[in-house]
XYZ file of N, CA and C in Angstrom:
543
model
N 41.350 -133.476 -45.692
C 42.432 -134.735 -45.604
C 41.750 -136.235 -45.736
N 42.091 -137.555 -46.310
C 41.806 -138.484 -46.827
C 42.126 -139.616 -45.541
N 41.463 -140.349 -45.417
C 42.215 -141.205 -44.643
C 42.788 -142.825 -44.605
N 43.583 -143.440 -44.592
C 43.905 -144.448 -44.688
C 42.994 -145.452 -45.716
N 41.633 -145.383 -44.815
C 40.287 -146.138 -45.999
C 40.170 -145.752 -46.751
N 40.198 -144.551 -47.386
C 39.731 -143.607 -48.040
C 40.641 -143.646 -49.827
N 41.787 -144.444 -49.360
C 42.575 -144.056 -50.968
C 42.386 -145.816 -51.513
N 42.213 -145.419 -52.689
C 42.348 -146.861 -53.387
C 43.486 -147.560 -53.878
N 43.654 -148.507 -54.160
C 44.974 -149.109 -54.058
C 45.834 -148.354 -55.416
N 45.447 -148.203 -56.089
C 46.194 -147.052 -57.283
C 46.317 -146.092 -56.783
N 46.065 -145.087 -55.719
C 46.540 -143.859 -55.071
C 47.784 -144.454 -53.926
N 47.503 -145.546 -53.158
C 48.578 -145.906 -52.906
C 49.997 -146.066 -53.360
N 49.518 -146.758 -54.805
C 50.700 -147.157 -55.640
C 51.330 -145.937 -56.290
N 50.631 -144.674 -56.566
C 50.980 -143.385 -57.218
C 51.877 -142.937 -56.112
N 52.015 -142.960 -54.722
C 52.208 -142.283 -53.813
C 53.602 -142.880 -53.720
N 53.573 -144.149 -53.787
C 54.512 -144.972 -53.613
C 55.872 -144.758 -54.644
N 55.081 -144.598 -55.444
C 56.580 -144.031 -57.026
C 57.127 -142.510 -56.880
N 56.125 -141.505 -56.021
C 56.914 -140.159 -56.022
C 58.093 -140.065 -55.208
N 58.873 -139.492 -55.738
C 60.128 -139.257 -54.788
C 60.666 -138.096 -55.494
N 61.649 -137.527 -54.732
C 62.605 -136.331 -55.320
C 63.200 -136.546 -56.188
N 62.828 -135.780 -57.395
C 64.118 -136.038 -58.461
C 65.777 -135.500 -58.100
N 66.449 -136.452 -58.815
C 67.620 -136.202 -58.553
C 68.089 -135.010 -59.954
N 68.861 -134.393 -59.447
C 69.651 -133.223 -60.533
C 71.328 -133.248 -59.913
N 71.826 -133.625 -61.128
C 73.461 -134.319 -60.854
C 74.167 -132.966 -60.883
N 75.101 -132.176 -59.686
C 75.565 -130.738 -59.953
C 76.809 -130.852 -61.143
N 76.335 -129.888 -62.385
C 76.741 -129.649 -63.300
C 78.525 -129.812 -63.104
N 79.340 -129.565 -61.977
C 80.505 -129.635 -61.699
C 81.175 -130.910 -61.623
N 80.633 -131.636 -61.587
C 80.286 -133.404 -61.925
C 81.353 -133.660 -62.781
N 82.598 -134.854 -62.448
C 83.530 -134.669 -63.709
C 83.173 -135.926 -64.429
N 83.688 -136.114 -65.422
C 83.376 -137.529 -65.986
C 84.726 -138.144 -67.156
N 85.684 -139.118 -66.471
C 86.671 -139.113 -66.959
C 86.452 -140.415 -67.931
N 86.773 -139.921 -69.118
C 86.639 -140.619 -70.116
C 87.942 -141.816 -70.479
N 88.041 -143.040 -70.703
C 88.990 -143.360 -70.395
C 89.996 -143.437 -71.135
N 89.958 -142.470 -72.410
C 90.734 -142.102 -73.586
C 90.733 -141.034 -73.456
N 90.862 -139.959 -72.813
C 91.060 -138.442 -72.828
C 90.830 -137.954 -71.048
N 90.687 -136.569 -71.046
C 90.366 -135.932 -69.899
C 89.171 -135.504 -69.441
N 89.466 -135.749 -68.052
C 87.989 -135.789 -67.320
C 87.263 -133.802 -67.817
N 86.131 -134.215 -68.297
C 85.196 -132.810 -68.186
C 83.899 -132.816 -67.348
N 83.341 -131.412 -67.215
C 82.170 -131.506 -66.373
C 81.217 -132.281 -67.035
N 80.274 -132.619 -65.953
C 78.637 -133.930 -66.505
C 78.255 -133.202 -68.055
N 78.170 -131.935 -67.329
C 77.420 -131.039 -67.983
C 77.775 -130.827 -69.314
N 79.246 -130.718 -69.882
C 79.683 -130.890 -71.164
C 79.362 -131.835 -71.756
N 78.996 -133.087 -71.344
C 78.531 -134.502 -71.811
C 76.998 -134.503 -72.596
N 76.236 -133.440 -72.084
C 74.555 -133.450 -72.362
C 74.376 -132.116 -72.962
N 75.124 -131.298 -73.801
C 74.978 -130.041 -74.401
C 73.939 -130.622 -75.869
N 74.449 -131.395 -76.230
C 73.701 -131.564 -77.468
C 72.764 -132.987 -77.185
N 73.435 -133.774 -76.944
C 72.236 -135.215 -76.449
C 72.004 -135.543 -74.714
N 71.333 -136.320 -74.785
C 70.993 -136.923 -73.370
C 71.967 -137.938 -72.949
N 72.235 -138.197 -71.929
C 73.377 -138.900 -71.118
C 72.468 -140.401 -70.550
N 73.031 -141.199 -71.829
C 72.515 -142.415 -71.100
C 73.581 -143.622 -71.007
N 73.478 -144.191 -69.545
C 74.857 -144.928 -69.035
C 74.494 -145.872 -68.260
N 75.013 -147.234 -68.318
C 75.309 -148.371 -67.920
C 76.455 -148.082 -66.289
N 75.197 -148.697 -65.417
C 76.870 -148.540 -64.108
C 77.428 -149.752 -64.041
N 78.791 -149.942 -63.779
C 79.175 -151.389 -63.906
C 80.409 -151.287 -62.630
N 80.156 -152.568 -61.539
C 81.437 -152.438 -60.983
C 81.667 -153.710 -60.993
N 83.691 -153.826 -61.844
C 84.014 -154.842 -62.422
C 84.514 -155.654 -61.128
N 84.615 -155.218 -59.719
C 84.797 -156.440 -59.026
C 83.848 -157.301 -58.202
N 82.497 -157.204 -59.444
C 81.148 -157.767 -58.680
C 80.913 -158.514 -59.711
N 80.861 -160.319 -59.441
C 80.022 -160.786 -60.766
C 78.947 -160.806 -60.994
N 77.741 -159.833 -60.320
C 76.432 -159.166 -61.026
C 76.725 -158.297 -62.677
N 77.679 -157.770 -61.952
C 78.026 -156.451 -63.145
C 78.733 -157.841 -64.310
N 79.235 -158.426 -64.307
C 79.931 -159.273 -65.038
C 78.484 -159.813 -66.137
N 77.928 -160.720 -65.194
C 76.627 -161.343 -65.254
C 75.918 -160.291 -66.604
N 75.805 -158.658 -66.468
C 74.610 -158.251 -67.877
C 75.588 -157.151 -68.308
N 76.732 -158.000 -68.543
C 77.691 -157.050 -69.664
C 77.163 -157.148 -70.951
N 77.083 -158.225 -71.725
C 76.038 -158.662 -73.059
C 74.887 -157.726 -72.984
N 74.165 -157.788 -71.706
C 72.747 -157.554 -72.145
C 73.267 -156.135 -72.156
N 73.742 -155.314 -71.044
C 74.110 -153.997 -71.597
C 74.087 -153.363 -72.312
N 75.340 -154.093 -73.166
C 76.083 -153.697 -74.687
C 75.082 -153.918 -75.587
N 74.373 -154.661 -75.474
C 73.087 -154.826 -76.467
C 71.808 -153.643 -75.930
N 71.958 -153.244 -75.362
C 70.953 -152.229 -74.879
C 71.444 -150.773 -75.324
N 73.003 -150.751 -74.812
C 73.366 -149.118 -75.330
C 73.536 -149.627 -76.795
N 73.548 -150.579 -77.528
C 74.109 -150.563 -78.778
C 72.677 -150.077 -79.804
N 71.256 -150.613 -79.215
C 70.298 -150.297 -79.700
C 69.955 -148.790 -79.478
N 70.963 -148.592 -78.886
C 70.241 -146.724 -78.305
C 71.392 -146.105 -79.433
N 72.339 -146.388 -79.232
C 73.575 -145.635 -79.719
C 73.252 -145.046 -81.046
N 71.944 -145.060 -81.605
C 71.581 -144.076 -83.403
C 70.650 -143.392 -82.917
N 70.054 -143.359 -81.527
C 69.130 -142.295 -81.076
C 69.857 -141.115 -80.741
N 69.366 -140.016 -80.291
C 69.325 -138.930 -80.011
C 69.914 -138.546 -78.778
N 70.440 -139.559 -78.232
C 71.115 -139.685 -76.691
C 72.607 -140.339 -76.883
N 73.535 -139.651 -76.254
C 75.005 -140.466 -75.764
C 74.787 -141.522 -75.430
N 75.432 -142.768 -75.769
C 75.858 -144.021 -74.873
C 76.578 -143.900 -74.509
N 76.824 -144.743 -73.051
C 77.865 -145.026 -72.350
C 77.886 -146.034 -71.469
N 79.287 -146.713 -71.038
C 79.696 -147.144 -70.158
C 80.268 -146.424 -68.700
N 79.726 -146.466 -67.309
C 80.205 -145.809 -66.499
C 81.100 -146.908 -65.579
N 81.981 -147.234 -65.314
C 82.500 -148.207 -64.808
C 83.326 -148.166 -63.095
N 83.132 -148.257 -62.030
C 83.566 -147.969 -60.818
C 85.063 -148.482 -60.654
N 86.305 -148.557 -61.422
C 87.037 -148.639 -61.385
C 88.113 -147.327 -62.111
N 89.687 -147.784 -62.704
C 90.355 -146.686 -63.008
C 90.321 -146.832 -64.850
N 90.745 -146.332 -65.384
C 90.443 -146.427 -66.880
C 91.338 -147.484 -67.129
N 92.230 -148.410 -66.830
C 92.501 -149.760 -66.709
C 91.618 -150.998 -66.455
N 91.235 -150.527 -65.383
C 90.515 -151.520 -64.838
C 89.125 -151.691 -65.803
N 88.593 -150.501 -66.131
C 87.250 -150.274 -66.902
C 87.704 -151.343 -68.578
N 89.029 -150.555 -69.339
C 89.218 -151.585 -70.376
C 89.237 -153.013 -70.072
N 89.743 -153.375 -68.865
C 89.711 -154.665 -68.744
C 88.698 -155.570 -68.965
N 87.961 -154.812 -68.213
C 86.731 -155.559 -67.969
C 85.723 -155.551 -68.752
N 85.566 -154.543 -69.701
C 84.586 -154.674 -70.388
C 85.274 -154.979 -71.973
N 86.479 -155.442 -72.105
C 87.191 -155.831 -72.804
C 86.579 -154.726 -74.475
N 86.061 -155.903 -75.487
C 85.823 -155.033 -76.696
C 84.909 -154.069 -77.029
N 83.561 -154.218 -75.803
C 82.655 -153.171 -75.168
C 83.384 -151.880 -74.726
N 84.758 -151.952 -74.591
C 84.995 -150.224 -74.733
C 85.791 -149.711 -75.512
N 85.950 -150.911 -76.852
C 85.931 -149.965 -77.883
C 85.060 -149.665 -79.353
N 84.150 -150.345 -78.599
C 82.869 -150.231 -79.350
C 82.011 -148.480 -79.029
N 81.583 -148.547 -77.015
C 80.936 -147.883 -76.767
C 81.963 -147.150 -75.210
N 81.520 -145.462 -75.557
C 82.208 -144.671 -74.977
C 81.645 -145.099 -73.020
N 83.356 -144.566 -72.696
C 83.450 -145.579 -71.440
C 83.834 -144.231 -70.818
N 83.253 -144.226 -69.411
C 84.176 -143.230 -68.027
C 84.347 -144.348 -67.095
N 85.577 -144.048 -66.834
C 85.983 -144.313 -65.197
C 85.640 -143.193 -64.025
N 84.969 -144.714 -62.950
C 84.726 -143.609 -61.624
C 85.003 -144.011 -60.843
N 86.506 -144.149 -60.343
C 87.626 -144.892 -59.362
C 86.519 -145.044 -58.129
N 86.791 -143.622 -57.699
C 86.205 -142.867 -56.396
C 84.655 -143.186 -56.153
N 83.998 -143.657 -56.840
C 82.640 -143.592 -57.076
C 82.173 -142.022 -56.769
N 82.617 -141.231 -57.517
C 81.831 -139.736 -57.091
C 80.705 -139.371 -58.027
N 80.752 -140.137 -59.314
C 79.797 -139.945 -59.680
C 78.306 -140.806 -59.754
N 79.174 -142.103 -59.453
C 77.547 -143.004 -59.033
C 77.181 -142.381 -57.884
N 77.559 -141.686 -56.119
C 77.450 -140.799 -55.178
C 76.425 -140.043 -56.212
N 76.741 -138.703 -57.039
C 75.986 -137.872 -57.510
C 74.835 -138.479 -58.197
N 74.710 -139.199 -58.471
C 73.577 -140.107 -58.672
C 72.503 -140.809 -58.352
N 73.067 -140.539 -56.655
C 71.903 -141.397 -55.782
C 72.004 -142.685 -55.932
N 72.863 -143.314 -56.660
C 72.585 -145.209 -56.979
C 72.922 -145.530 -55.720
N 71.838 -146.980 -55.638
C 72.086 -147.886 -53.904
C 72.589 -149.119 -54.692
N 72.516 -149.310 -56.075
C 72.944 -150.554 -56.193
C 73.370 -150.895 -57.734
N 73.977 -151.619 -57.630
C 74.729 -151.889 -58.918
C 75.225 -153.049 -59.432
N 74.425 -153.680 -60.812
C 74.765 -152.798 -62.132
C 73.864 -151.581 -62.222
N 73.529 -150.684 -62.870
C 72.198 -149.867 -63.225
C 72.481 -149.217 -64.485
N 71.704 -148.620 -64.725
C 71.045 -147.875 -66.022
C 70.619 -146.307 -65.985
N 71.143 -145.588 -66.478
C 70.354 -144.199 -66.118
C 70.197 -143.318 -67.054
N 69.502 -142.172 -67.302
C 69.032 -141.595 -68.237
C 68.804 -140.256 -67.596
N 70.540 -138.893 -68.376
C 69.753 -138.043 -67.665
C 69.880 -136.887 -68.856
N 68.982 -135.698 -68.796
C 68.952 -134.674 -69.692
C 69.248 -133.905 -69.700
N 69.099 -132.814 -70.909
C 70.178 -131.637 -70.926
C 70.245 -130.541 -69.710
N 69.356 -130.772 -68.715
C 69.361 -130.226 -67.274
C 69.671 -131.110 -66.297
N 70.859 -132.236 -66.616
C 70.928 -132.971 -65.871
C 70.054 -133.462 -64.308
N 68.920 -133.719 -65.351
C 67.673 -133.838 -64.477
C 68.475 -136.199 -64.484
N 67.547 -136.819 -63.502
C 67.912 -137.820 -63.851
C 66.780 -138.368 -64.124
N 66.265 -138.805 -65.210
C 64.683 -138.930 -65.722
C 64.444 -140.209 -65.611
N 65.317 -141.097 -65.934
C 64.643 -142.639 -65.265
C 65.731 -143.432 -65.104
N 65.694 -144.463 -64.148
C 66.767 -145.082 -63.915
C 66.401 -146.475 -63.475
N 67.228 -147.817 -63.335
C 66.965 -149.195 -63.393
C 67.905 -149.999 -62.502
N 67.725 -150.207 -61.055
C 69.090 -150.868 -60.367
C 69.180 -151.884 -60.124
N 70.448 -152.905 -60.092
C 70.263 -154.345 -60.288
C 69.950 -154.831 -61.764
N 69.714 -155.767 -62.077
C 69.012 -156.803 -63.126
C 67.417 -157.205 -62.424
N 66.582 -156.506 -62.731
C 64.879 -156.846 -62.998
C 64.453 -156.450 -64.320
N 64.506 -157.632 -65.281
C 64.132 -157.397 -66.851
C 62.753 -156.352 -67.126
N 61.979 -156.342 -65.993
C 60.502 -156.057 -66.125
C 60.932 -154.303 -65.755
N 62.206 -153.997 -65.166
C 62.515 -152.480 -64.825
C 63.482 -152.154 -65.755
N 63.922 -152.868 -66.091
C 64.768 -152.232 -67.555
C 63.915 -152.056 -68.445
N 62.722 -153.264 -69.107
C 61.909 -152.847 -70.183
C 61.649 -151.570 -69.441
N 61.024 -151.309 -68.776
C 60.146 -150.021 -68.173
C 61.057 -149.016 -69.107
N 62.280 -148.772 -68.600
C 63.301 -147.776 -68.462
C 63.458 -147.737 -70.034
N 63.629 -148.750 -70.565
C 64.006 -148.935 -72.393
C 62.784 -148.003 -72.911
N 61.539 -148.515 -72.533
C 60.474 -147.936 -73.038
C 60.219 -146.212 -72.768
N 60.565 -145.928 -71.767
C 60.302 -144.321 -71.224
C 61.384 -143.813 -72.279
N 63.291 -144.753 -72.656
C 63.750 -143.838 -72.942
C 63.151 -143.728 -74.882
N 62.363 -144.982 -74.862
C 62.119 -145.225 -76.394
C 61.222 -143.722 -77.154
N 60.325 -143.857 -75.885
C 59.426 -142.474 -76.374
C 60.392 -141.149 -76.362
N 60.508 -140.990 -75.119
C 61.630 -139.776 -75.234
C 62.358 -139.412 -76.408
N 63.251 -140.104 -76.815
C 64.044 -140.412 -78.284
C 63.393 -141.034 -79.495
N 62.116 -140.923 -79.452
C 61.911 -141.512 -80.869
C 62.576 -143.032 -81.185
N 62.533 -143.445 -80.651
C 63.498 -144.763 -81.355
C 62.972 -145.989 -80.749
N 63.688 -147.111 -81.576
C 62.732 -148.587 -80.985
C 63.543 -149.306 -80.083
N 62.451 -149.985 -79.112
C 62.745 -150.286 -77.767
C 63.318 -151.357 -78.190
N 64.531 -152.260 -76.879
C 65.213 -153.252 -77.372
C 64.529 -154.423 -76.803
N 64.265 -155.870 -77.665
C 63.805 -157.030 -76.547
C 64.381 -157.209 -75.278
N 63.409 -156.608 -74.251
C 64.537 -157.307 -72.670
C 63.437 -157.970 -72.276
N 63.221 -158.863 -71.381
C 64.754 -159.922 -71.674
C 64.686 -160.462 -72.885
N 65.800 -160.816 -73.182
C 66.136 -161.594 -74.504
C 66.641 -162.812 -74.004
N 66.358 -164.178 -74.873
C 66.983 -165.047 -74.327
C 68.132 -165.357 -73.843
N 69.196 -165.185 -74.037
C 70.066 -165.250 -73.492
C 71.003 -163.812 -72.193
N 69.579 -163.189 -71.834
C 69.799 -162.213 -70.656
C 69.849 -163.371 -69.620
N 71.001 -163.228 -68.712
C 70.285 -163.852 -66.941
C 69.215 -163.486 -66.345
N 68.837 -164.851 -65.254
C 67.850 -164.573 -64.649
C 67.780 -163.655 -63.904
N 66.760 -162.674 -63.422
C 67.040 -161.653 -62.228
C 67.605 -161.773 -60.984
N 68.608 -160.512 -61.033
C 69.126 -160.936 -59.193
C 68.631 -158.828 -58.583
N 68.816 -159.490 -57.995
C 69.520 -158.031 -56.941
C 70.937 -157.695 -57.326
N 70.776 -156.077 -57.294
C 72.508 -155.452 -57.460
C 73.317 -155.892 -56.133
N 74.538 -155.013 -56.061
C 75.451 -155.048 -55.315
C 75.390 -153.533 -54.632
N 75.674 -153.247 -53.376
C 75.996 -152.124 -53.177
C 76.579 -150.857 -53.916
N 76.530 -150.084 -54.463
C 76.194 -149.170 -55.413
C 78.193 -148.385 -54.776
N 77.622 -148.286 -53.546
C 79.328 -147.375 -53.255
C 80.150 -148.475 -52.705
N 80.431 -149.652 -52.792
C 81.554 -150.666 -51.938
C 81.239 -151.217 -51.241
């Protein structure tokens, strides 16, 4: 067993990045704003699922709206399903997202059950679920470096091009707000 002084700086960093993988319960329901609720497992049978999770009652989520739309739009043609998950009713999601709700698949999570199942601590967030409902990667809050790392990992997994993050019109970095309200 190595003592603390035997660890290299890289070892400490690698250990800090290790965490228990999140696997979402297949029975958790996703409610599209224009349809019937279905188990989340139904949404990943053919494609992975990439969602930007927003709270319509916070400034922070509104600040990232156009940035997140640009990122989701970039991956819309890849082998993944892109979507918004809004912590409100279907009507609140439509109102908050405006035209984005027409362009991008949108789910409502009024009671934040999906947010809890994903293990999120901070919103806005972006998450990538695979066919087995493993949370492959995520970024919480708006840290351009973390979102760029997320996009790079997703691009490699999907064999797709990576969007520019940050772009000139993107907001300055900020911490998110509590995911559970």
